[in-house]
């Protein structure tokens, strides 16, 4: 939509020659509807004409134009979008133009399931010629809101269905550099290393990813995203998780700074409950943090510290402690 | 303080701004006199009801963008009114049944308004609204046989459901479909087929559940996925200890819940995350089992859990009756401790989400709306009954923050309908 078009005055539909043969169908709200909306005249009239063409199942150019107007008034109306898809198919419309229409909708409100579903439908029809455009489109949305759920979801679909993985790991890296706390970027990174066909999968990527993540943790030990990512690198492989010395080592490093220790302690607890045997250095540092409270059992001591330091989750840490005694 | 202060990122800046406004409110509270404190912690029932009843009777032109969500508006408002212990007069009840009847499609399901295509989410909202109204007229107005055909039509071979003809497939669709079918006593093998596999594929490395496979763990989808898995008797297939670990970390210094890691607090997650805790309380035995044998998670598709009747049981069937699960769930005494900070959450809801003029909101500075009113109040109800062994006994005052008059009606946390309305519907549809 260019701005000229927006400035044009709205012509009531009943005054348009192209719709003169259409009898509008009013909404059947009944005599005493609840949650009645005081529609503006333009909204009521547009929807009345839409209903008429929808009920007649008229898949025509004028019906397509009408859906454009109706969607602009309420992009959340899935019925209009679905009818529009039927019309687009019937008329064999150039789908590149249709991408432009969705661009315009996204500009005003991009947090809408219908828009993204429509976009996915379009890209699926267009096939790989849409790949770069779709990646650019999501990139643009993500540059405004880097955690946009629909945009990420669409981007993942594009990569899996159409390809374009080549730069994705770099893209994730750039976003993480920009905002290391951006969990959506970390999630995308996980998606890339586990799903990208040219990278070889989680196990092949693990070593370099652990290195990357440990660095991120050291930079910001209070960042939950990187800690969860680190744990995710050992998903379904608790043995390697416990045996990799880099994990206990990053815990130790963070604990030595004596600040932001919650994630390091919770990671350590996770390690111990999967069979990890902490060395003296780790024991000493936990005992020093826990002072004056201590317990001969290190996992219990960790829970005690967390109960104190992470008081909003005190009940959780108490529960974790109770489960330790059950298991042993 | 460190000598070298790094430039704050967008996440940090936004987080600090929210913390600042929330902590200002808490500071003001702490420094207030006892009387003022009591006033501040009071749930402003009359104001909220005024806002809710107002919306039932009239919505301004700005609601045009919700014109395809009118059953949702009904549900958000009616459920909020019911949580506050109020009911509609008989005329409003009749009008509700009549209006939702006009949203019901002749081929089954309910659309977003009269004449719109049926949609799973608005069907969920319409069904829950009619259950909230209750009574023979409301309950019998749901055409279950056509609704069943609609559900079948939405069912995908992958196990998921489409939201509507030609619509998107996601975890919401699974939850709304299974919730509707379960509460209406029409859930069967065919609808359940592969749903568990689909939900399982959406549990992420973080522990929570995303909207589709590979997407980020998210509070709304986590609730939907968890509730669905309970209703199809496959909750033990999720990695519950990772799920709990993710969930507890969603409650932050602001005392409310965020929806995703490193995102901002939002009142609606009081229910989406808080409600998940209410679900977990009653699946504690599976959690214990997983803690003992952590490496078995997710691998077995065949159920080994104790509440599946074994051969020789009363039903003489190795097959579970899906339609009893929701009922058995709520009548079973919870085995697990509470794992979130209920007082902190109540503090956030009461002090930060109540709008002066009535209605509840996402966070300070945001405008009230019916969605947030519904889910802030639903979350508050979960807090009130969180320690109770059964939801029918009024909770002790110690579980509540603020005056006891704040007490809300209990809900069935799987469906998020008022508990006594749930029981009425369960009886009604069981005898059909």
mmCIF file with all atom_site columns, C-alpha atoms in Angstrom, chain B residues 10-86:
data_model
loop_
_atom_site.group_PDB
_atom_site.id
_atom_site.type_symbol
_atom_site.label_atom_id
_atom_site.label_alt_id
_atom_site.label_comp_id
_atom_site.label_asym_id
_atom_site.label_entity_id
_atom_site.label_seq_id
_atom_site.pdbx_PDB_ins_code
_atom_site.Cartn_x
_atom_site.Cartn_y
_atom_site.Cartn_z
_atom_site.occupancy
_atom_site.B_iso_or_equiv
_atom_site.pdbx_formal_charge
_atom_site.auth_seq_id
_atom_site.auth_comp_id
_atom_site.auth_asym_id
_atom_site.auth_atom_id
_atom_site.pdbx_PDB_model_num
ATOM 1  C CA . UNK B 1 10 ? 17.774  -4.134  24.590 1.00 0.00 ? 10 UNK B CA 1
ATOM 2  C CA . UNK B 1 11 ? 16.693  -6.971  26.909 1.00 0.00 ? 11 UNK B CA 1
ATOM 3  C CA . UNK B 1 12 ? 18.414  -5.363  29.879 1.00 0.00 ? 12 UNK B CA 1
ATOM 4  C CA . UNK B 1 13 ? 17.083  -1.876  29.188 1.00 0.00 ? 13 UNK B CA 1
ATOM 5  C CA . UNK B 1 14 ? 13.497  -3.070  28.833 1.00 0.00 ? 14 UNK B CA 1
ATOM 6  C CA . UNK B 1 15 ? 13.802  -5.284  31.884 1.00 0.00 ? 15 UNK B CA 1
ATOM 7  C CA . UNK B 1 16 ? 15.162  -2.452  34.022 1.00 0.00 ? 16 UNK B CA 1
ATOM 8  C CA . UNK B 1 17 ? 12.373  -0.140  32.959 1.00 0.00 ? 17 UNK B CA 1
ATOM 9  C CA . UNK B 1 18 ? 9.731   -2.652  34.000 1.00 0.00 ? 18 UNK B CA 1
ATOM 10 C CA . UNK B 1 19 ? 11.525  -3.472  37.242 1.00 0.00 ? 19 UNK B CA 1
ATOM 11 C CA . UNK B 1 20 ? 11.721  0.207   37.978 1.00 0.00 ? 20 UNK B CA 1
ATOM 12 C CA . UNK B 1 21 ? 7.989   0.771   37.634 1.00 0.00 ? 21 UNK B CA 1
ATOM 13 C CA . UNK B 1 22 ? 7.126   -2.408  39.547 1.00 0.00 ? 22 UNK B CA 1
ATOM 14 C CA . UNK B 1 23 ? 9.542   -1.725  42.388 1.00 0.00 ? 23 UNK B CA 1
ATOM 15 C CA . UNK B 1 24 ? 8.195   1.815   42.718 1.00 0.00 ? 24 UNK B CA 1
ATOM 16 C CA . UNK B 1 25 ? 4.787   0.310   43.361 1.00 0.00 ? 25 UNK B CA 1
ATOM 17 C CA . UNK B 1 26 ? 6.219   -2.142  45.880 1.00 0.00 ? 26 UNK B CA 1
ATOM 18 C CA . UNK B 1 27 ? 8.185   0.601   47.646 1.00 0.00 ? 27 UNK B CA 1
ATOM 19 C CA . UNK B 1 28 ? 5.069   2.694   47.939 1.00 0.00 ? 28 UNK B CA 1
ATOM 20 C CA . UNK B 1 29 ? 3.274   -0.331  49.352 1.00 0.00 ? 29 UNK B CA 1
ATOM 21 C CA . UNK B 1 30 ? 5.968   -1.136  51.908 1.00 0.00 ? 30 UNK B CA 1
ATOM 22 C CA . UNK B 1 31 ? 6.072   2.465   53.132 1.00 0.00 ? 31 UNK B CA 1
ATOM 23 C CA . UNK B 1 32 ? 2.306   2.726   53.480 1.00 0.00 ? 32 UNK B CA 1
ATOM 24 C CA . UNK B 1 33 ? 0.344   2.540   56.706 1.00 0.00 ? 33 UNK B CA 1
ATOM 25 C CA . UNK B 1 34 ? -1.427  -0.648  57.628 1.00 0.00 ? 34 UNK B CA 1
ATOM 26 C CA . UNK B 1 35 ? -4.808  0.648   56.499 1.00 0.00 ? 35 UNK B CA 1
ATOM 27 C CA . UNK B 1 36 ? -3.501  1.803   53.155 1.00 0.00 ? 36 UNK B CA 1
ATOM 28 C CA . UNK B 1 37 ? -1.765  -1.539  52.682 1.00 0.00 ? 37 UNK B CA 1
ATOM 29 C CA . UNK B 1 38 ? -5.037  -3.394  53.183 1.00 0.00 ? 38 UNK B CA 1
ATOM 30 C CA . UNK B 1 39 ? -6.715  -1.104  50.684 1.00 0.00 ? 39 UNK B CA 1
ATOM 31 C CA . UNK B 1 40 ? -3.948  -1.634  48.128 1.00 0.00 ? 40 UNK B CA 1
ATOM 32 C CA . UNK B 1 41 ? -4.140  -5.411  48.420 1.00 0.00 ? 41 UNK B CA 1
ATOM 33 C CA . UNK B 1 42 ? -7.874  -5.436  47.985 1.00 0.00 ? 42 UNK B CA 1
ATOM 34 C CA . UNK B 1 43 ? -9.279  -6.980  44.848 1.00 0.00 ? 43 UNK B CA 1
ATOM 35 C CA . UNK B 1 44 ? -11.497 -4.207  43.517 1.00 0.00 ? 44 UNK B CA 1
ATOM 36 C CA . UNK B 1 45 ? -14.437 -6.481  42.783 1.00 0.00 ? 45 UNK B CA 1
ATOM 37 C CA . UNK B 1 46 ? -17.069 -3.839  42.164 1.00 0.00 ? 46 UNK B CA 1
ATOM 38 C CA . UNK B 1 47 ? -14.904 -1.947  39.695 1.00 0.00 ? 47 UNK B CA 1
ATOM 39 C CA . UNK B 1 48 ? -13.962 -5.137  37.862 1.00 0.00 ? 48 UNK B CA 1
ATOM 40 C CA . UNK B 1 49 ? -17.583 -6.270  37.667 1.00 0.00 ? 49 UNK B CA 1
ATOM 41 C CA . UNK B 1 50 ? -18.621 -2.883  36.362 1.00 0.00 ? 50 UNK B CA 1
ATOM 42 C CA . UNK B 1 51 ? -16.036 -3.159  33.604 1.00 0.00 ? 51 UNK B CA 1
ATOM 43 C CA . UNK B 1 52 ? -17.048 -6.749  32.798 1.00 0.00 ? 52 UNK B CA 1
ATOM 44 C CA . UNK B 1 53 ? -20.814 -6.210  32.708 1.00 0.00 ? 53 UNK B CA 1
ATOM 45 C CA . UNK B 1 54 ? -20.215 -3.075  30.674 1.00 0.00 ? 54 UNK B CA 1
ATOM 46 C CA . UNK B 1 55 ? -18.437 -5.103  28.009 1.00 0.00 ? 55 UNK B CA 1
ATOM 47 C CA . UNK B 1 56 ? -21.181 -7.696  27.847 1.00 0.00 ? 56 UNK B CA 1
ATOM 48 C CA . UNK B 1 57 ? -23.634 -4.929  26.929 1.00 0.00 ? 57 UNK B CA 1
ATOM 49 C CA . UNK B 1 58 ? -21.526 -2.619  24.820 1.00 0.00 ? 58 UNK B CA 1
ATOM 50 C CA . UNK B 1 59 ? -18.136 -2.544  23.099 1.00 0.00 ? 59 UNK B CA 1
ATOM 51 C CA . UNK B 1 60 ? -16.807 0.509   21.294 1.00 0.00 ? 60 UNK B CA 1
ATOM 52 C CA . UNK B 1 61 ? -15.543 0.735   17.674 1.00 0.00 ? 61 UNK B CA 1
ATOM 53 C CA . UNK B 1 62 ? -11.975 -0.084  18.753 1.00 0.00 ? 62 UNK B CA 1
ATOM 54 C CA . UNK B 1 63 ? -13.200 -3.672  19.228 1.00 0.00 ? 63 UNK B CA 1
ATOM 55 C CA . UNK B 1 64 ? -13.618 -4.093  15.449 1.00 0.00 ? 64 UNK B CA 1
ATOM 56 C CA . UNK B 1 65 ? -10.219 -5.809  15.421 1.00 0.00 ? 65 UNK B CA 1
ATOM 57 C CA . UNK B 1 66 ? -11.697 -8.453  17.763 1.00 0.00 ? 66 UNK B CA 1
ATOM 58 C CA . UNK B 1 67 ? -14.728 -9.001  15.551 1.00 0.00 ? 67 UNK B CA 1
ATOM 59 C CA . UNK B 1 68 ? -13.499 -12.539 14.756 1.00 0.00 ? 68 UNK B CA 1
ATOM 60 C CA . UNK B 1 69 ? -13.054 -13.289 18.480 1.00 0.00 ? 69 UNK B CA 1
ATOM 61 C CA . UNK B 1 70 ? -16.497 -12.620 19.903 1.00 0.00 ? 70 UNK B CA 1
ATOM 62 C CA . UNK B 1 71 ? -16.841 -16.026 21.631 1.00 0.00 ? 71 UNK B CA 1
ATOM 63 C CA . UNK B 1 72 ? -13.479 -15.232 23.234 1.00 0.00 ? 72 UNK B CA 1
ATOM 64 C CA . UNK B 1 73 ? -14.838 -11.912 24.480 1.00 0.00 ? 73 UNK B CA 1
ATOM 65 C CA . UNK B 1 74 ? -17.799 -13.872 25.896 1.00 0.00 ? 74 UNK B CA 1
ATOM 66 C CA . UNK B 1 75 ? -15.539 -16.369 27.618 1.00 0.00 ? 75 UNK B CA 1
ATOM 67 C CA . UNK B 1 76 ? -13.083 -13.811 29.010 1.00 0.00 ? 76 UNK B CA 1
ATOM 68 C CA . UNK B 1 77 ? -15.951 -11.772 30.443 1.00 0.00 ? 77 UNK B CA 1
ATOM 69 C CA . UNK B 1 78 ? -18.250 -14.590 31.619 1.00 0.00 ? 78 UNK B CA 1
ATOM 70 C CA . UNK B 1 79 ? -15.416 -16.562 33.191 1.00 0.00 ? 79 UNK B CA 1
ATOM 71 C CA . UNK B 1 80 ? -14.135 -13.442 34.971 1.00 0.00 ? 80 UNK B CA 1
ATOM 72 C CA . UNK B 1 81 ? -17.615 -12.699 36.320 1.00 0.00 ? 81 UNK B CA 1
ATOM 73 C CA . UNK B 1 82 ? -17.943 -16.310 37.497 1.00 0.00 ? 82 UNK B CA 1
ATOM 74 C CA . UNK B 1 83 ? -14.490 -16.218 39.140 1.00 0.00 ? 83 UNK B CA 1
ATOM 75 C CA . UNK B 1 84 ? -15.711 -13.196 41.081 1.00 0.00 ? 84 UNK B CA 1
ATOM 76 C CA . UNK B 1 85 ? -18.647 -15.293 42.299 1.00 0.00 ? 85 UNK B CA 1
ATOM 77 C CA . UNK B 1 86 ? -21.292 -13.404 40.360 1.00 0.00 ? 86 UNK B CA 1
#
